[in-house]
Amino acid sequence: MSDTGKPIASSGPHVSLARTRPPDRGPLRIGLVQERWHPDAGEHEAALADGIRRAAEQGAELVCLQELTLSRYFAVDPGGPEAAGAEPEPLPGGPTYRFAAKLAAETGAHIHASLYERAEEGYDDGLGFNTAIIVAPDGELVARTRKLHIPVTAGYHEDRYFRPGPSEGNPYPVVELADAGLGLPTCWDQWFPEVARAYSLGGADVLIYPTAIGSEPEHPDFDTQPLWEQVMIGNAIANGVFIVAVNRIGEEPPLRFYGSSFICDPYGRKLVQAPRDEPAVLVADLDLDQRRDWLELFPFLDTRRPDTYSRLAEQPAAGARRSPGDS
């Protein structure tokens, strides 16, 4: 039996405060499913499927799912894939792709999901990729983006499992869905302003962050949820993008995930938000030309000074990084 709960739907987009002319594009209705991990694989897939169906019934054209959609968050184990029993998947053709394709075909919605992707031949370090995908109703894999920034901290030992997404080519691809440009970063990428800026410069209207974040094992009294939320809302404002943040909930020792999934607009207004500890389905209409309106009023992209930014691309020498308290 699913415990996803009833959809929490917005009443439609908020008024675009900087609008001076009618929009050129219609709204995009987008949904997300917030869930815990169920040890029984069938039960877990049923819970996610129920949420996807609920969002599609509300008219969602795209439904977004949490990081490592079908699995537990195995990176709590510092021992690596063999110790954690984590098996990377081929793409396309693996279980996450098959699940997304099945639900996309059934509902007619595009499905966004996340998986532990097996690396191609030629990589000999035993690491895979943390990969976000979108699958169309006809089964086409329309987007695949590999997580660029890999956390290395207690409870989140992702460097033992994932190699960073490649820097060659275009690390920030924008995929078109209807009239919207979508960017697919993942979780830890949320904390890096360069990511949101790069996607915005590439024409993204919406950034989707599948996420697995919660408690800090070495700092049990430090609740990072407000900071997690604020940094993404700041990225939305500074870059004129919508943010879709899909977190998981529940206990996966030593972590307790804090949910709070949300969708916000380029003005930084939360359109919908899920609770910290309950399954939920969120659905919101995105007025895509709010990006145009806001960036015409506050033209952040046009008034940049790239000629002064060269140090941002430099890697500090060992020992050169200074903490705020250093003298």
Tab-separated table of C-alpha atoms in Angstrom, residues 4-241:
chain	number	residue	atom	x	y	z
A	4	THR	CA	2.463	8.954	-0.826
A	5	GLY	CA	-0.524	11.041	0.213
A	6	LYS	CA	-2.635	13.508	-1.732
A	7	PRO	CA	-1.180	16.021	-4.150
A	8	ILE	CA	-0.369	19.476	-2.864
A	9	ALA	CA	-1.032	21.671	-5.901
A	10	SER	CA	-0.377	25.363	-6.326
A	11	SER	CA	-3.216	27.631	-7.400
A	12	GLY	CA	-1.216	28.552	-10.455
A	13	PRO	CA	1.748	30.895	-10.945
A	14	HIS	CA	2.028	34.059	-8.908
A	15	VAL	CA	1.705	37.392	-10.713
A	16	SER	CA	4.871	38.348	-12.582
A	17	LEU	CA	5.801	41.554	-10.775
A	18	ALA	CA	8.099	42.877	-13.516
A	19	ARG	CA	5.852	42.073	-16.507
A	20	THR	CA	5.500	44.811	-19.136
A	21	ARG	CA	3.987	42.828	-22.004
A	22	PRO	CA	2.029	39.611	-22.517
A	23	PRO	CA	3.936	36.344	-22.203
A	24	ASP	CA	5.154	34.604	-25.343
A	25	ARG	CA	4.970	31.111	-23.803
A	26	GLY	CA	2.305	29.194	-21.987
A	27	PRO	CA	2.852	27.719	-18.523
A	28	LEU	CA	4.602	24.418	-17.857
A	29	ARG	CA	2.874	22.216	-15.271
A	30	ILE	CA	5.474	20.266	-13.341
A	31	GLY	CA	5.174	17.760	-10.503
A	32	LEU	CA	7.478	16.132	-7.984
A	33	VAL	CA	7.186	13.135	-5.680
A	34	GLN	CA	8.712	13.202	-2.183
A	35	GLU	CA	9.144	9.696	-0.738
A	36	ARG	CA	11.114	7.622	1.749
A	37	TRP	CA	13.076	4.540	0.797
A	38	HIS	CA	11.192	1.247	1.211
A	39	PRO	CA	13.460	-1.792	1.727
A	40	ASP	CA	11.034	-3.909	-0.299
A	41	ALA	CA	11.717	-2.976	-3.927
A	42	GLY	CA	8.161	-3.680	-5.064
A	43	GLU	CA	6.693	-1.536	-2.316
A	44	HIS	CA	9.136	1.259	-3.111
A	45	GLU	CA	8.310	1.292	-6.806
A	46	ALA	CA	4.587	1.164	-6.023
A	47	ALA	CA	4.863	4.221	-3.775
A	48	LEU	CA	6.731	6.208	-6.413
A	49	ALA	CA	4.370	5.050	-9.159
A	50	ASP	CA	1.364	6.156	-7.136
A	51	GLY	CA	2.889	9.609	-6.716
A	52	ILE	CA	3.678	9.862	-10.427
A	53	ARG	CA	0.104	8.912	-11.313
A	54	ARG	CA	-1.301	11.501	-8.906
A	55	ALA	CA	0.862	14.235	-10.407
A	56	ALA	CA	-0.058	13.187	-13.960
A	57	GLU	CA	-3.733	13.172	-13.048
A	58	GLN	CA	-3.270	16.821	-12.054
A	59	GLY	CA	-1.907	17.517	-15.544
A	60	ALA	CA	1.839	17.464	-14.832
A	61	GLU	CA	3.790	17.283	-18.096
A	62	LEU	CA	6.980	16.368	-16.229
A	63	VAL	CA	7.232	14.499	-12.913
A	64	CYS	CA	10.494	14.668	-10.943
A	65	LEU	CA	11.880	12.074	-8.523
A	66	GLN	CA	14.508	12.019	-5.771
A	67	GLU	CA	18.247	11.317	-5.997
A	68	LEU	CA	19.106	7.612	-6.434
A	69	THR	CA	15.440	7.088	-7.117
A	70	LEU	CA	15.091	3.319	-6.688
A	71	SER	CA	17.759	2.651	-4.050
A	72	ARG	CA	18.663	3.465	-0.508
A	73	TYR	CA	21.221	6.228	-0.039
A	74	PHE	CA	24.141	3.785	0.053
A	75	ALA	CA	26.850	6.475	0.260
A	76	VAL	CA	26.462	6.438	4.055
A	77	ASP	CA	28.835	3.462	3.877
A	78	PRO	CA	32.487	4.550	3.442
A	79	GLY	CA	33.427	1.047	2.291
A	80	GLY	CA	32.425	1.623	-1.327
A	81	PRO	CA	30.159	-0.307	-3.699
A	82	GLU	CA	31.139	-3.846	-2.728
A	83	ALA	CA	30.756	-3.219	1.002
A	84	ALA	CA	27.449	-1.397	0.494
A	85	GLY	CA	26.064	-3.893	-2.009
A	86	ALA	CA	25.544	-1.050	-4.477
A	87	GLU	CA	25.358	-2.081	-8.117
A	88	PRO	CA	25.725	0.526	-10.892
A	89	GLU	CA	23.197	0.356	-13.729
A	90	PRO	CA	23.604	0.445	-17.491
A	91	LEU	CA	21.938	3.340	-19.259
A	92	PRO	CA	19.656	2.951	-21.058
A	93	GLY	CA	18.228	-0.410	-20.124
A	94	GLY	CA	18.805	-0.513	-16.361
A	95	PRO	CA	16.048	-0.756	-13.721
A	96	THR	CA	15.692	3.005	-13.185
A	97	TYR	CA	15.382	3.680	-16.909
A	98	ARG	CA	12.867	0.834	-17.268
A	99	PHE	CA	10.806	2.121	-14.349
A	100	ALA	CA	10.758	5.674	-15.726
A	101	ALA	CA	9.919	4.474	-19.242
A	102	LYS	CA	7.059	2.318	-17.967
A	103	LEU	CA	5.478	5.165	-15.980
A	104	ALA	CA	6.043	7.671	-18.773
A	105	ALA	CA	4.254	5.377	-21.234
A	106	GLU	CA	1.411	4.754	-18.796
A	107	THR	CA	0.808	8.378	-17.768
A	108	GLY	CA	1.885	10.323	-20.852
A	109	ALA	CA	4.154	12.493	-18.703
A	110	HIS	CA	7.905	12.810	-19.041
A	111	ILE	CA	9.653	11.251	-16.032
A	112	HIS	CA	12.779	12.634	-14.388
A	113	ALA	CA	14.782	10.178	-12.266
A	114	SER	CA	18.243	9.636	-10.769
A	115	LEU	CA	20.527	6.583	-10.692
A	116	TYR	CA	23.959	5.103	-10.032
A	117	GLU	CA	25.190	4.797	-13.621
A	118	ARG	CA	27.817	2.291	-14.688
A	119	ALA	CA	30.848	3.985	-16.242
A	120	GLU	CA	31.818	3.201	-19.799
A	121	GLU	CA	34.713	0.932	-20.669
A	122	GLY	CA	38.042	2.639	-20.122
A	123	TYR	CA	37.483	3.706	-16.531
A	124	ASP	CA	39.464	1.452	-14.196
A	125	ASP	CA	38.872	3.039	-10.784
A	126	GLY	CA	35.652	1.149	-10.025
A	127	LEU	CA	33.598	4.346	-9.811
A	128	GLY	CA	30.334	5.109	-11.615
A	129	PHE	CA	28.334	8.289	-12.089
A	130	ASN	CA	25.465	9.906	-10.201
A	131	THR	CA	23.202	10.599	-13.155
A	132	ALA	CA	19.928	12.442	-13.730
A	133	ILE	CA	17.722	11.451	-16.664
A	134	ILE	CA	14.452	12.353	-18.370
A	135	VAL	CA	12.504	9.662	-20.225
A	136	ALA	CA	9.743	10.515	-22.705
A	137	PRO	CA	6.415	8.646	-23.034
A	138	ASP	CA	7.744	6.888	-26.146
A	139	GLY	CA	10.716	5.563	-24.146
A	140	GLU	CA	13.297	7.948	-25.580
A	141	LEU	CA	16.076	8.937	-23.181
A	142	VAL	CA	15.830	12.664	-23.853
A	143	ALA	CA	18.320	13.840	-21.221
A	144	ARG	CA	21.250	12.469	-19.217
A	145	THR	CA	23.403	14.694	-16.989
A	146	ARG	CA	26.123	13.466	-14.616
A	147	LYS	CA	26.600	15.117	-11.224
A	148	LEU	CA	29.639	17.409	-11.337
A	149	HIS	CA	30.372	18.115	-7.675
A	150	ILE	CA	30.887	15.154	-5.340
A	151	PRO	CA	30.541	15.566	-1.543
A	152	VAL	CA	33.246	14.184	0.747
A	153	THR	CA	31.926	14.364	4.291
A	154	ALA	CA	30.705	12.187	7.161
A	155	GLY	CA	27.581	10.261	6.142
A	156	TYR	CA	27.904	11.343	2.502
A	157	HIS	CA	30.921	9.376	1.197
A	158	GLU	CA	30.051	9.821	-2.452
A	159	ASP	CA	33.680	9.952	-3.576
A	160	ARG	CA	33.824	6.189	-2.856
A	161	TYR	CA	31.095	5.564	-5.456
A	162	PHE	CA	30.918	8.382	-8.008
A	163	ARG	CA	33.404	10.067	-10.259
A	164	PRO	CA	32.618	13.709	-11.159
A	165	GLY	CA	30.805	14.299	-14.396
A	166	PRO	CA	33.173	15.162	-17.238
A	167	SER	CA	34.275	18.727	-17.873
A	168	GLU	CA	34.778	18.321	-21.620
A	169	GLY	CA	32.007	19.101	-24.053
A	170	ASN	CA	29.112	20.885	-22.371
A	171	PRO	CA	28.919	20.018	-18.652
A	172	TYR	CA	25.721	22.080	-18.350
A	173	PRO	CA	23.410	20.811	-21.114
A	174	VAL	CA	19.957	22.346	-21.476
A	175	VAL	CA	17.199	20.072	-22.762
A	176	GLU	CA	14.027	21.398	-24.352
A	177	LEU	CA	10.623	20.211	-23.149
A	178	ALA	CA	7.618	21.936	-24.675
A	179	ASP	CA	8.678	25.610	-24.541
A	180	ALA	CA	10.955	25.238	-21.518
A	181	GLY	CA	14.712	24.848	-21.231
A	182	LEU	CA	15.592	22.394	-18.436
A	183	GLY	CA	18.872	21.909	-16.577
A	184	LEU	CA	19.536	18.706	-14.620
A	185	PRO	CA	22.144	19.222	-11.891
A	186	THR	CA	22.093	16.959	-8.805
A	187	CYS	CA	22.095	17.566	-5.038
A	188	TRP	CA	25.595	18.816	-4.026
A	189	ASP	CA	25.601	20.923	-7.207
A	190	GLN	CA	22.990	23.046	-5.364
A	191	TRP	CA	25.673	24.726	-3.276
A	192	PHE	CA	27.736	26.037	-6.183
A	193	PRO	CA	26.531	29.345	-7.677
A	194	GLU	CA	28.603	28.680	-10.790
A	195	VAL	CA	26.289	25.801	-11.706
A	196	ALA	CA	23.100	27.850	-11.692
A	197	ARG	CA	24.836	30.674	-13.557
A	198	ALA	CA	26.205	28.357	-16.239
A	199	TYR	CA	22.777	26.838	-16.829
A	200	SER	CA	21.141	30.269	-16.932
A	201	LEU	CA	23.683	31.497	-19.470
A	202	GLY	CA	22.843	28.404	-21.523
A	203	GLY	CA	19.166	29.378	-21.613
A	204	ALA	CA	17.704	27.181	-18.868
A	205	ASP	CA	14.361	28.273	-17.467
A	206	VAL	CA	14.141	25.507	-14.846
A	207	LEU	CA	16.774	23.725	-12.749
A	208	ILE	CA	15.797	20.348	-11.275
A	209	TYR	CA	17.830	19.078	-8.320
A	210	PRO	CA	17.199	15.462	-7.263
A	211	THR	CA	18.464	15.389	-3.692
A	212	ALA	CA	19.353	13.220	-0.703
A	213	ILE	CA	20.185	15.476	2.245
A	214	GLY	CA	19.404	15.442	5.929
A	215	SER	CA	21.189	15.280	9.246
A	216	GLU	CA	24.930	15.743	9.771
A	217	PRO	CA	26.304	12.781	11.782
A	218	GLU	CA	29.168	14.793	13.288
A	219	HIS	CA	26.928	17.794	14.040
A	220	PRO	CA	23.594	16.299	15.177
A	221	ASP	CA	22.242	19.620	16.489
A	222	PHE	CA	22.929	21.529	13.274
A	223	ASP	CA	19.841	21.695	11.032
A	224	THR	CA	21.030	22.644	7.555
A	225	GLN	CA	17.548	22.650	5.988
A	226	PRO	CA	17.104	26.451	6.077
A	227	LEU	CA	20.507	26.980	4.442
A	228	TRP	CA	19.806	24.326	1.804
A	229	GLU	CA	16.574	26.088	0.913
A	230	GLN	CA	17.974	29.613	1.010
A	231	VAL	CA	20.959	28.921	-1.231
A	232	MET	CA	18.740	27.534	-3.975
A	233	ILE	CA	16.257	30.392	-3.713
A	234	GLY	CA	19.207	32.788	-3.961
A	235	ASN	CA	20.373	30.978	-7.094
A	236	ALA	CA	16.860	31.305	-8.550
A	237	ILE	CA	16.824	35.074	-7.980
A	238	ALA	CA	20.379	35.712	-9.180
A	239	ASN	CA	19.868	33.741	-12.391
A	240	GLY	CA	16.199	34.179	-13.284
A	241	VAL	CA	15.341	30.470	-13.070
